[in-house]
Short mmCIF file of C-alpha atoms and ligand atoms in Angstrom, two decimals:
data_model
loop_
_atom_site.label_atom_id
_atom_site.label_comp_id
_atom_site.label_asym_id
_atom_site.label_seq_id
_atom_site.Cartn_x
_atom_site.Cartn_y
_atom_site.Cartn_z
CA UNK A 1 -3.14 8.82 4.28
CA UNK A 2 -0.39 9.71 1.73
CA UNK A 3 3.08 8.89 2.85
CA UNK A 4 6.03 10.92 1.91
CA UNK A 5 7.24 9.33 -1.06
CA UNK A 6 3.79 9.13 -2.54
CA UNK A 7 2.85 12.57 -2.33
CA UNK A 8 6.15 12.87 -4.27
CA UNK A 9 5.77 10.71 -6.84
CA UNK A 10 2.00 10.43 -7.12
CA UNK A 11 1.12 14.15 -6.36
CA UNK A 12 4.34 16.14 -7.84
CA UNK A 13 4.27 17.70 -4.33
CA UNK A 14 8.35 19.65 -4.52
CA UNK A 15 10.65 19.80 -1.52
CA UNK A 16 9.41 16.95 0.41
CA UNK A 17 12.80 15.02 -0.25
CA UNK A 18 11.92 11.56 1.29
CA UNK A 19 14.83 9.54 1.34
CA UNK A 20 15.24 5.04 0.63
CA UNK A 21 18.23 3.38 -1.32
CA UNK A 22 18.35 0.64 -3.27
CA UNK A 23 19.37 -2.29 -1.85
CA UNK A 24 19.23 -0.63 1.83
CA UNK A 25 18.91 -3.93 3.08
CA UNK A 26 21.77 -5.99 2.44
CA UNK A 27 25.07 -7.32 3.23
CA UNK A 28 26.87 -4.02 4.15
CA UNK A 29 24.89 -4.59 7.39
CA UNK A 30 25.39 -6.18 10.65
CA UNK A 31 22.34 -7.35 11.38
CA UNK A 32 21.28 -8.30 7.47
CA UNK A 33 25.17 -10.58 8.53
CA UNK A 34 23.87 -12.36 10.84
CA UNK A 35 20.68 -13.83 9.86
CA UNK A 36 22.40 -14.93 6.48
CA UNK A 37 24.86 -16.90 8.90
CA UNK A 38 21.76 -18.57 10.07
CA UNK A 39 20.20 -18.94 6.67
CA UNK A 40 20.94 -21.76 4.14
CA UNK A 41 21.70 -19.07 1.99
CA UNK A 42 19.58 -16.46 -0.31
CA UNK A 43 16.52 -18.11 -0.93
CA UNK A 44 15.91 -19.30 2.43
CA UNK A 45 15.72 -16.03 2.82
CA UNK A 46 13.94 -14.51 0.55
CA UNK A 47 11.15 -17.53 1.00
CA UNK A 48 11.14 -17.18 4.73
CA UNK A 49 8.39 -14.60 5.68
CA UNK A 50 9.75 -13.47 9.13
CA UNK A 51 12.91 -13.25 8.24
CA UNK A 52 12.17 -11.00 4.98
CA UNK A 53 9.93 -9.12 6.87
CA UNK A 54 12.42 -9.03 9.75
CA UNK A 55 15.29 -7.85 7.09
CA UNK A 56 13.14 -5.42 5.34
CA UNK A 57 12.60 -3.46 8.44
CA UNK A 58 16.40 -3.39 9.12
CA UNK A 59 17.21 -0.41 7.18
CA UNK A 60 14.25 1.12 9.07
CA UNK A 61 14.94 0.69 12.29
CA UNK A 62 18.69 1.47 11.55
CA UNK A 63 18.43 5.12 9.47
CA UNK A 64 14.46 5.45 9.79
CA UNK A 65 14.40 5.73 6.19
CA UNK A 66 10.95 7.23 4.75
CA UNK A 67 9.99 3.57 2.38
CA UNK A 68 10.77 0.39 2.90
CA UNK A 69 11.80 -2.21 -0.01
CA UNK A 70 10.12 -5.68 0.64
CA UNK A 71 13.12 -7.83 0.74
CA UNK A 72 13.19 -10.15 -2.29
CA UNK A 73 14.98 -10.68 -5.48
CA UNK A 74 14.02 -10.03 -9.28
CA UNK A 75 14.34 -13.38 -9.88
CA UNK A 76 11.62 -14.91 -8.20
CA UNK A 77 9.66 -14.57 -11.31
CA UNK A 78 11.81 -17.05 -13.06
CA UNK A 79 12.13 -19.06 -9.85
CA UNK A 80 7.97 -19.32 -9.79
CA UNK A 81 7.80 -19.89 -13.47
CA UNK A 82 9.66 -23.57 -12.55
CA UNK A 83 13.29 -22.26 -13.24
CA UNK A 84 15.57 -23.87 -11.07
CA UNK A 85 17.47 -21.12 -9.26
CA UNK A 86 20.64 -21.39 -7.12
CA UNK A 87 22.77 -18.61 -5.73
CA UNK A 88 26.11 -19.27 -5.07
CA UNK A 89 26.54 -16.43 -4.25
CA UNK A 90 26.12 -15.34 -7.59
CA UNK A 91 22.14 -16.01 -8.89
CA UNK A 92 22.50 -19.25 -11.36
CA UNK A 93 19.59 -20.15 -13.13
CA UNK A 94 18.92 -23.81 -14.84
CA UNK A 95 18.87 -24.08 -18.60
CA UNK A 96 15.94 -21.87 -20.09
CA UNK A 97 13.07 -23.92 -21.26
CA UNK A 98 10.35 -21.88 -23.01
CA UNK A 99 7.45 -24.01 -21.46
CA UNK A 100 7.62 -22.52 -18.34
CA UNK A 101 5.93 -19.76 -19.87
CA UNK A 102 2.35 -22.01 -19.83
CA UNK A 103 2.72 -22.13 -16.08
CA UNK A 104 -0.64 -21.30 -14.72
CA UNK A 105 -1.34 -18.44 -12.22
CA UNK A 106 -2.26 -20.52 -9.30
CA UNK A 107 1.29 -22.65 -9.56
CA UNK A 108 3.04 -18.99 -9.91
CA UNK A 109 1.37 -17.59 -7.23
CA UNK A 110 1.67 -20.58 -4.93
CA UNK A 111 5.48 -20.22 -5.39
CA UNK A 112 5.66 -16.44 -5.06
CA UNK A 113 2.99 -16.91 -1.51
CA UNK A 114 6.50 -16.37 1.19
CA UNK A 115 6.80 -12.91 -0.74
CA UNK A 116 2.94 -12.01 -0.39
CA UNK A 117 3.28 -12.72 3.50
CA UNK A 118 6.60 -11.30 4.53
CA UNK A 119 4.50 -7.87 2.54
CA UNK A 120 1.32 -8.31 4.92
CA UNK A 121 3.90 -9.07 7.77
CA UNK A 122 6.12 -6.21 7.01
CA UNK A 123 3.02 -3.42 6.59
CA UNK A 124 1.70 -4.55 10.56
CA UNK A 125 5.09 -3.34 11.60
CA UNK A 126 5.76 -0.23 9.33
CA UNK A 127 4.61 3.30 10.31
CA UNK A 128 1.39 4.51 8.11
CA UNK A 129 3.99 7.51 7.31
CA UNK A 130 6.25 5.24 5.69
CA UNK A 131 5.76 3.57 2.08
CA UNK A 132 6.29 -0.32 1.40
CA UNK A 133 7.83 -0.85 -1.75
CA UNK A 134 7.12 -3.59 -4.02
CA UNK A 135 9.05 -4.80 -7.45
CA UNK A 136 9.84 -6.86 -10.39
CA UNK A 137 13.00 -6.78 -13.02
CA UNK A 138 11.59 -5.73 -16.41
CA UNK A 139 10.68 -8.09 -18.89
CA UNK A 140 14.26 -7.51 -20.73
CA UNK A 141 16.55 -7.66 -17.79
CA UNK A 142 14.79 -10.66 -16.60
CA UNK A 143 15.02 -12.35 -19.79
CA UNK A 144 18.44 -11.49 -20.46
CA UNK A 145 19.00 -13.47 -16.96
CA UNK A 146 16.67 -16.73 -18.26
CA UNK A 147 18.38 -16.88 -21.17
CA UNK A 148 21.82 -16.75 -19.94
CA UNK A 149 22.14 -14.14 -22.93
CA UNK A 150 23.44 -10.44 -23.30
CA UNK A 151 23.17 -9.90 -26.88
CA UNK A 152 19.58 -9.18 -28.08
CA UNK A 153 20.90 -8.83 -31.59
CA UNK A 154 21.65 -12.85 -31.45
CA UNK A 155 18.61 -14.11 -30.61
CA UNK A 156 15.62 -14.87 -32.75
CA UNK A 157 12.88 -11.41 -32.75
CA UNK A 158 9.81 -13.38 -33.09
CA UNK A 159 10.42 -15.65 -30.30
CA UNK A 160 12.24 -13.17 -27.69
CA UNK A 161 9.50 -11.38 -28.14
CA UNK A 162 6.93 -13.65 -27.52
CA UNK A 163 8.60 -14.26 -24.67
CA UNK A 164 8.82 -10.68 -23.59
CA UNK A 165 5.09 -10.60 -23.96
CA UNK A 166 4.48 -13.49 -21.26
CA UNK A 167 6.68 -12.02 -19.29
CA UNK A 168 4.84 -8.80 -19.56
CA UNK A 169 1.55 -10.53 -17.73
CA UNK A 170 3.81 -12.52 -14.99
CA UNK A 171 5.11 -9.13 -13.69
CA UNK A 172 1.42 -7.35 -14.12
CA UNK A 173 0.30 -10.16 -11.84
CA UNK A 174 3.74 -10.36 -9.00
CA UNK A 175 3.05 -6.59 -8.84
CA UNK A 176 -0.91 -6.43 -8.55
CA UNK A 177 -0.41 -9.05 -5.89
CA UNK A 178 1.88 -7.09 -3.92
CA UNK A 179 0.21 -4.07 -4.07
CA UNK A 180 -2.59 -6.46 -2.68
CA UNK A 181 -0.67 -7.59 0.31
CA UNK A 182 0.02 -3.90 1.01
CA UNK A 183 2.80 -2.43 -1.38
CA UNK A 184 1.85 1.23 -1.82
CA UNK A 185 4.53 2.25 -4.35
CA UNK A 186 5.82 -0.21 -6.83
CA UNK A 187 9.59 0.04 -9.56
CA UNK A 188 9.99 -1.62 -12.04
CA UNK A 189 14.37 -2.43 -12.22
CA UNK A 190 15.45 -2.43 -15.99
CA UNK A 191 18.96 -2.77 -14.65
CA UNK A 192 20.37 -3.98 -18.28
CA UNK A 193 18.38 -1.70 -20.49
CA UNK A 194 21.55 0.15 -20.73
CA UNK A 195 22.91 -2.99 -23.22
CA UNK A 196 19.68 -2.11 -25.54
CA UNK A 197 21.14 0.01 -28.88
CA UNK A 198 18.44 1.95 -30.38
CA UNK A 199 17.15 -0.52 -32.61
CA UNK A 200 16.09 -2.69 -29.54
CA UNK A 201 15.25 -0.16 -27.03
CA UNK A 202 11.35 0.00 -27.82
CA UNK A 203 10.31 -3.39 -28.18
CA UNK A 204 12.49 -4.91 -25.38
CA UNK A 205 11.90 -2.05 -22.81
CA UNK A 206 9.96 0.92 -23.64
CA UNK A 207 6.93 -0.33 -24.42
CA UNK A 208 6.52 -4.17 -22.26
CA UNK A 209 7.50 -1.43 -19.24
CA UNK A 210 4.57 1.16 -20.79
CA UNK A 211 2.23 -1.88 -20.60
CA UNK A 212 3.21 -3.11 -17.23
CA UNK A 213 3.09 0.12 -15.99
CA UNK A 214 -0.69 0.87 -17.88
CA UNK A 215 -1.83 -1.81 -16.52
CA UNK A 216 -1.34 -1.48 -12.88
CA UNK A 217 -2.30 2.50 -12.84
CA UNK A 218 -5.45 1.24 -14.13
CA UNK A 219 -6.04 -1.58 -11.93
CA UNK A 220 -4.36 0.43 -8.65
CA UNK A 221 -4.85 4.22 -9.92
CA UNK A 222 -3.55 4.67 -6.29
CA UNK A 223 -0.35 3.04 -6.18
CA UNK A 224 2.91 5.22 -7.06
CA UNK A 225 4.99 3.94 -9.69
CA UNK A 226 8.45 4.21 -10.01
CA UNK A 227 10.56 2.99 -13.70
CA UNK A 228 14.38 2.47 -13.19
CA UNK A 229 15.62 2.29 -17.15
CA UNK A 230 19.36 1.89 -15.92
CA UNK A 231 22.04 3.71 -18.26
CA UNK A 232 19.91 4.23 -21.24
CA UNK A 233 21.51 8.21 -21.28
CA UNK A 234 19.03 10.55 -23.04
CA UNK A 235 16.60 7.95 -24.15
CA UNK A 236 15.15 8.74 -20.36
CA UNK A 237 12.93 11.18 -22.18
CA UNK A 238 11.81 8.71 -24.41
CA UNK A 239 11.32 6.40 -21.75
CA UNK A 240 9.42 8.96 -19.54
CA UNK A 241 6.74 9.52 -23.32
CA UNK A 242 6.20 5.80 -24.13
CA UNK A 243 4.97 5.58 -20.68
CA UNK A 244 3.05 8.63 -20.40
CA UNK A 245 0.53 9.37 -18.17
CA UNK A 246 0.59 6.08 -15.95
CA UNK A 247 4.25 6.22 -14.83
CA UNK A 248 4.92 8.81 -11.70
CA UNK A 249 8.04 8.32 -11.78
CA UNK A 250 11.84 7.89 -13.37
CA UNK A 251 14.64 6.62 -11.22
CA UNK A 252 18.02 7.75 -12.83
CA UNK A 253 21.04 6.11 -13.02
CA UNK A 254 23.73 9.46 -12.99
CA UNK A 255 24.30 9.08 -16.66
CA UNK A 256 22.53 12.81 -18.10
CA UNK A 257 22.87 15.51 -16.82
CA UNK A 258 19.97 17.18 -14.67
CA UNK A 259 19.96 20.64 -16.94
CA UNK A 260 18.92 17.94 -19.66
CA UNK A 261 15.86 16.56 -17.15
CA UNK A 262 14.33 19.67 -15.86
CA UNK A 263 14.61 20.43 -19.32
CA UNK A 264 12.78 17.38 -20.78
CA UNK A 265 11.07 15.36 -17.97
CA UNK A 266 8.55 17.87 -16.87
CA UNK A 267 5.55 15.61 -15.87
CA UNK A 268 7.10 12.57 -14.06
CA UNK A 269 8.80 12.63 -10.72
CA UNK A 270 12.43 12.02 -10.77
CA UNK A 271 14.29 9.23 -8.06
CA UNK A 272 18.06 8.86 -7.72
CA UNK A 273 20.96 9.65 -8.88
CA UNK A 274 23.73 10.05 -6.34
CA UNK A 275 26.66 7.92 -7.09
CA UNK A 276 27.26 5.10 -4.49
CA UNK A 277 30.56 5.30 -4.09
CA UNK A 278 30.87 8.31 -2.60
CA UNK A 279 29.67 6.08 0.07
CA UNK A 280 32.48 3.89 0.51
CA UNK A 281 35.22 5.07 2.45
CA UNK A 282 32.98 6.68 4.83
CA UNK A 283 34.08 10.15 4.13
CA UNK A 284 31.52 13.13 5.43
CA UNK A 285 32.87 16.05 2.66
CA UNK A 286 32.64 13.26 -0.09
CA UNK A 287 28.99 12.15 1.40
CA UNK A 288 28.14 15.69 0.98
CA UNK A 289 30.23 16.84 -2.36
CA UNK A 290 27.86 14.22 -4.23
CA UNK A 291 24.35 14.75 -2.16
CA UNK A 292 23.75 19.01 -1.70
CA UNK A 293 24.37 19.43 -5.43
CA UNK A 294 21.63 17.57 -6.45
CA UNK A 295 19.63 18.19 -4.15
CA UNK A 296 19.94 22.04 -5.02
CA UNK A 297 19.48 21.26 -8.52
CA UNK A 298 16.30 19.28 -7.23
CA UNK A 299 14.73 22.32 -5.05
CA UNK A 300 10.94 22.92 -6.47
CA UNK A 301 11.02 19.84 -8.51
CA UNK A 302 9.08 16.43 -6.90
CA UNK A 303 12.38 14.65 -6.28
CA UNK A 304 13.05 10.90 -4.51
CA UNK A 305 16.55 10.98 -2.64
CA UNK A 306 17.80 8.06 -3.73
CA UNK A 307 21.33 6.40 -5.36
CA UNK A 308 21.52 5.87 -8.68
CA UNK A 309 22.42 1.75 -8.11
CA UNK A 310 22.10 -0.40 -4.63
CA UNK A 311 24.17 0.41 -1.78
CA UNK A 312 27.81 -0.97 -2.57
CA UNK A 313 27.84 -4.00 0.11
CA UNK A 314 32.02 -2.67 1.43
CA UNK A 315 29.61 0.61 2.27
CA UNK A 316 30.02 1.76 5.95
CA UNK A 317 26.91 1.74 7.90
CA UNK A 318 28.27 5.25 9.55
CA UNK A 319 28.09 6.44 5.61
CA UNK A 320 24.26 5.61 5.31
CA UNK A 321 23.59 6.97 8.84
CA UNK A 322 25.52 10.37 7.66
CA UNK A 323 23.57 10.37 4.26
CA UNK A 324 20.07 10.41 5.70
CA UNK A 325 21.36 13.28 8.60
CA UNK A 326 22.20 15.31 5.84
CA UNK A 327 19.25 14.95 4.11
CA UNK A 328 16.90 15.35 7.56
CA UNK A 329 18.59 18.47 8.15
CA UNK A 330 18.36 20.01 4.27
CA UNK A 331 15.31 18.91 4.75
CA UNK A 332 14.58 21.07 7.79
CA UNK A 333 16.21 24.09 6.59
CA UNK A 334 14.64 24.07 3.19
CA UNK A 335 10.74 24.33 5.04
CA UNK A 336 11.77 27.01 7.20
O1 CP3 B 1 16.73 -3.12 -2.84
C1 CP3 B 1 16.46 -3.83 -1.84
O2 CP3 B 1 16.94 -3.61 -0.72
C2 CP3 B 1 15.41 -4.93 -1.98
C3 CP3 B 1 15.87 -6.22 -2.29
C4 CP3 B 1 16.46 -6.51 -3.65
C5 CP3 B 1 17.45 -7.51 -3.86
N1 CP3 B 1 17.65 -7.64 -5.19
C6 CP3 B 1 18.08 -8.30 -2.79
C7 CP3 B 1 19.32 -9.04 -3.08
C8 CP3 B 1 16.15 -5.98 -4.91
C9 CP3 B 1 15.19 -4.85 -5.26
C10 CP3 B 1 16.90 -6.72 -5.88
C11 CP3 B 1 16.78 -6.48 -7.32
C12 CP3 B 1 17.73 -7.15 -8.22
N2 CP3 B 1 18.22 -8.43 -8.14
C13 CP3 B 1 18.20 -6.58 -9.43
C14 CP3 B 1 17.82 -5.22 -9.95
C15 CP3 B 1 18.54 -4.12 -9.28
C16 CP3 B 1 20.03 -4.07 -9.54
O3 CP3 B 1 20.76 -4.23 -8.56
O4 CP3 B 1 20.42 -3.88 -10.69
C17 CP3 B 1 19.04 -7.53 -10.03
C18 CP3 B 1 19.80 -7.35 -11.33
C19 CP3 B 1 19.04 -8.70 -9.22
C20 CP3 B 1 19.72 -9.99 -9.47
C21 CP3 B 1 20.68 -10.34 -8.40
N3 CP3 B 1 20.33 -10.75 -7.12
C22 CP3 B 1 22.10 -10.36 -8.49
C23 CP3 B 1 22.89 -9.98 -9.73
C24 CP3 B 1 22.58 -10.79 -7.25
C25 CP3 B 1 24.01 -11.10 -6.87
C26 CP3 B 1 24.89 -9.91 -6.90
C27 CP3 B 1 24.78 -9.16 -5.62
O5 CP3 B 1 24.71 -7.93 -5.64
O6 CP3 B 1 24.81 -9.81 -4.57
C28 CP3 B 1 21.46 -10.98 -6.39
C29 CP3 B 1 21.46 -11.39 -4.96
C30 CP3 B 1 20.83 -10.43 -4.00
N4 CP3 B 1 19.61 -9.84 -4.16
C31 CP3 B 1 21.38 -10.01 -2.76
C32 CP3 B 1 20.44 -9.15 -2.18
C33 CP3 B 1 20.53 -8.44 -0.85
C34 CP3 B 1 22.69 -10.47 -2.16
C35 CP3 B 1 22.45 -11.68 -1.32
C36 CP3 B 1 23.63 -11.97 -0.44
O7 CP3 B 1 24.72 -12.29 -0.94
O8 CP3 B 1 23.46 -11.89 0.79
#
């Protein structure tokens, strides 16, 4: 059975409007509050697989949103690889060391084994209607965190980009192993792409993502696949052709107009886009003002309500509960 969000994404089906946000689980919530009290903070988390599980179906259980997102971090690829990681609370990674790249398969997937369980855990207690989500941080944006580094002018192009190309297989294999465990809908979260100028922008994120993503449509033709190129403007187009036909869809980060993608993004579904702050505040005109707009602009086009970043964590809970009524009852009007 097709859930909502894959006949979406994987079938162009229009008007369906299933609804997750990023970071839906987090610390805007209550009951995401207090099991980080009775953590020893993110990891032991993350690495627990009842209490991801348990925190992944939060959001669910609270808004009865249509996907889940399996509760884990981008940077348990580096953490796997043998990079210390610490988060405090911001993520702090140990000095980069290049042979962590010859880790073999068995060590990284030993290390990544809480994540593949809180996934099997998490699909025995999701609806069949509803999608499970799995992820991993692009090659760049995940480098750019190893390295401690920003500026992909300053470091040396051979070498970055051999690095890029191991980290191209580490996320093929995270993501093929979560869409074993039961992930039926992956993204891919190029959060920094945005810092890539135009001389970078192919070989650090168009075309490791257009491998990742060729890859996995071949080895999981039905898994939905979902690209988040964050603030990269009109080179979303370009984007959407380097990974052409395996990617279903683009997640967009409010930065071009959507005259400019109905114009230019034809064959890919589109995710996102509602700015997060009109969450804060918890203000019902302002929930709406930045919602009904896009969703009219949306109407016969296979569109993912979505933001276009995670859930700001000062974010009422009453704003998320408001943002999903209003799109249950466009919803309802819009089939009638
Ligand atoms: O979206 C979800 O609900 C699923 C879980 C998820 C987390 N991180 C949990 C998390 C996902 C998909 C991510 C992805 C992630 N992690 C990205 C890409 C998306 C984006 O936001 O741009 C990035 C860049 C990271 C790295 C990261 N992890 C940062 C920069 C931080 C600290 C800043 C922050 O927002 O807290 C984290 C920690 C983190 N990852 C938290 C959560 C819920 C906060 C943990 C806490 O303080 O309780």
């Amino acid at each position: 059975m097709r859930t909502l969000l894959q006949r979406t994404i994987i079938d162009k089906e229009p008007n369906l409007y299933p609804i997750w946000l990023m970071r839906q689980a987090g610390r805007y919530m209550p009951e995401y509050m207090a099991i980080k009290k009775a953590s020893k903070g993110f990891l032991d988390m993350a690495l627990d697989p009842v209490k991801a599980s348990d925190i992944t179906m939060q959001p669910i259980n609270a808004f009865d949103m249509d996907a889940a997102i399996i509760f884990s971090d981008i940077l348990i690829i580096p953490y796997a690889l043998g990079q210390g990681l610490d988060y405090t609370p911001a993520p702090k990674l140990d000095l980069f060391d290049p042979k962590i790249f010859d880790t073999d398969l068995e060590t990284f997937f030993k290390k990544c084994e809480p994540v593949y369980e809180a996934i099997r855990k998490t699909r025995q207690q999701l609806d069949p209607s509803k999608s499970l989500i799995g992820f991993v941080g692009a090659p760049w944006t995940l480098y750019r965190y190893m390295k401690g580094n920003n500026d992909v002018a300053s470091m040396d192009p051979f070498t970055s980009r051999e690095h890029i190309q191991s980290l191209v297989k580490f996320c093929v294999e995270h993501l093929s192993k979560q869409i074993e465990a039961g992930c039926d809908c992956v993204q891919v979260f190029d959060s920094w792409a945005g810092d890539l100028g135009e001389d970078f922008i192919i070989d650090y994120c168009f075309d490791p993502t257009a491998q990742i993503v060729s890859e996995i449509k071949t080895r999981h033709p039905d898994v939905g696949i979902i690209g988040f190129p964050r603030l990269i403007g009109r080179e979303v187009k370009n984007f959407s052709a380097w990974c052409d036909p395996y990617l279903d869809c683009v997640s967009l980060s409010g930065d071009v107009p959507v005259k400019f993608l109905y114009k230019h993004l034809g064959t890919v579904a589109l995710q996102g886009g509602i700015d997060p702050e009109a969450l804060l505040g918890y203000d019902r005109e302002a929930i709406m003002n930045a919602t009904l707009p896009i969703l009219r602009q949306m109407q016969d086009m296979a569109y993912v309500v979505n933001l276009s970043h995670g859930v700001i964590k000062e974010t009422p809970v009453d704003s998320v509960a408001f943002l999903v009524e209003v799109i249950k009852r466009f919803r309802k009007q819009s089939r009638n």
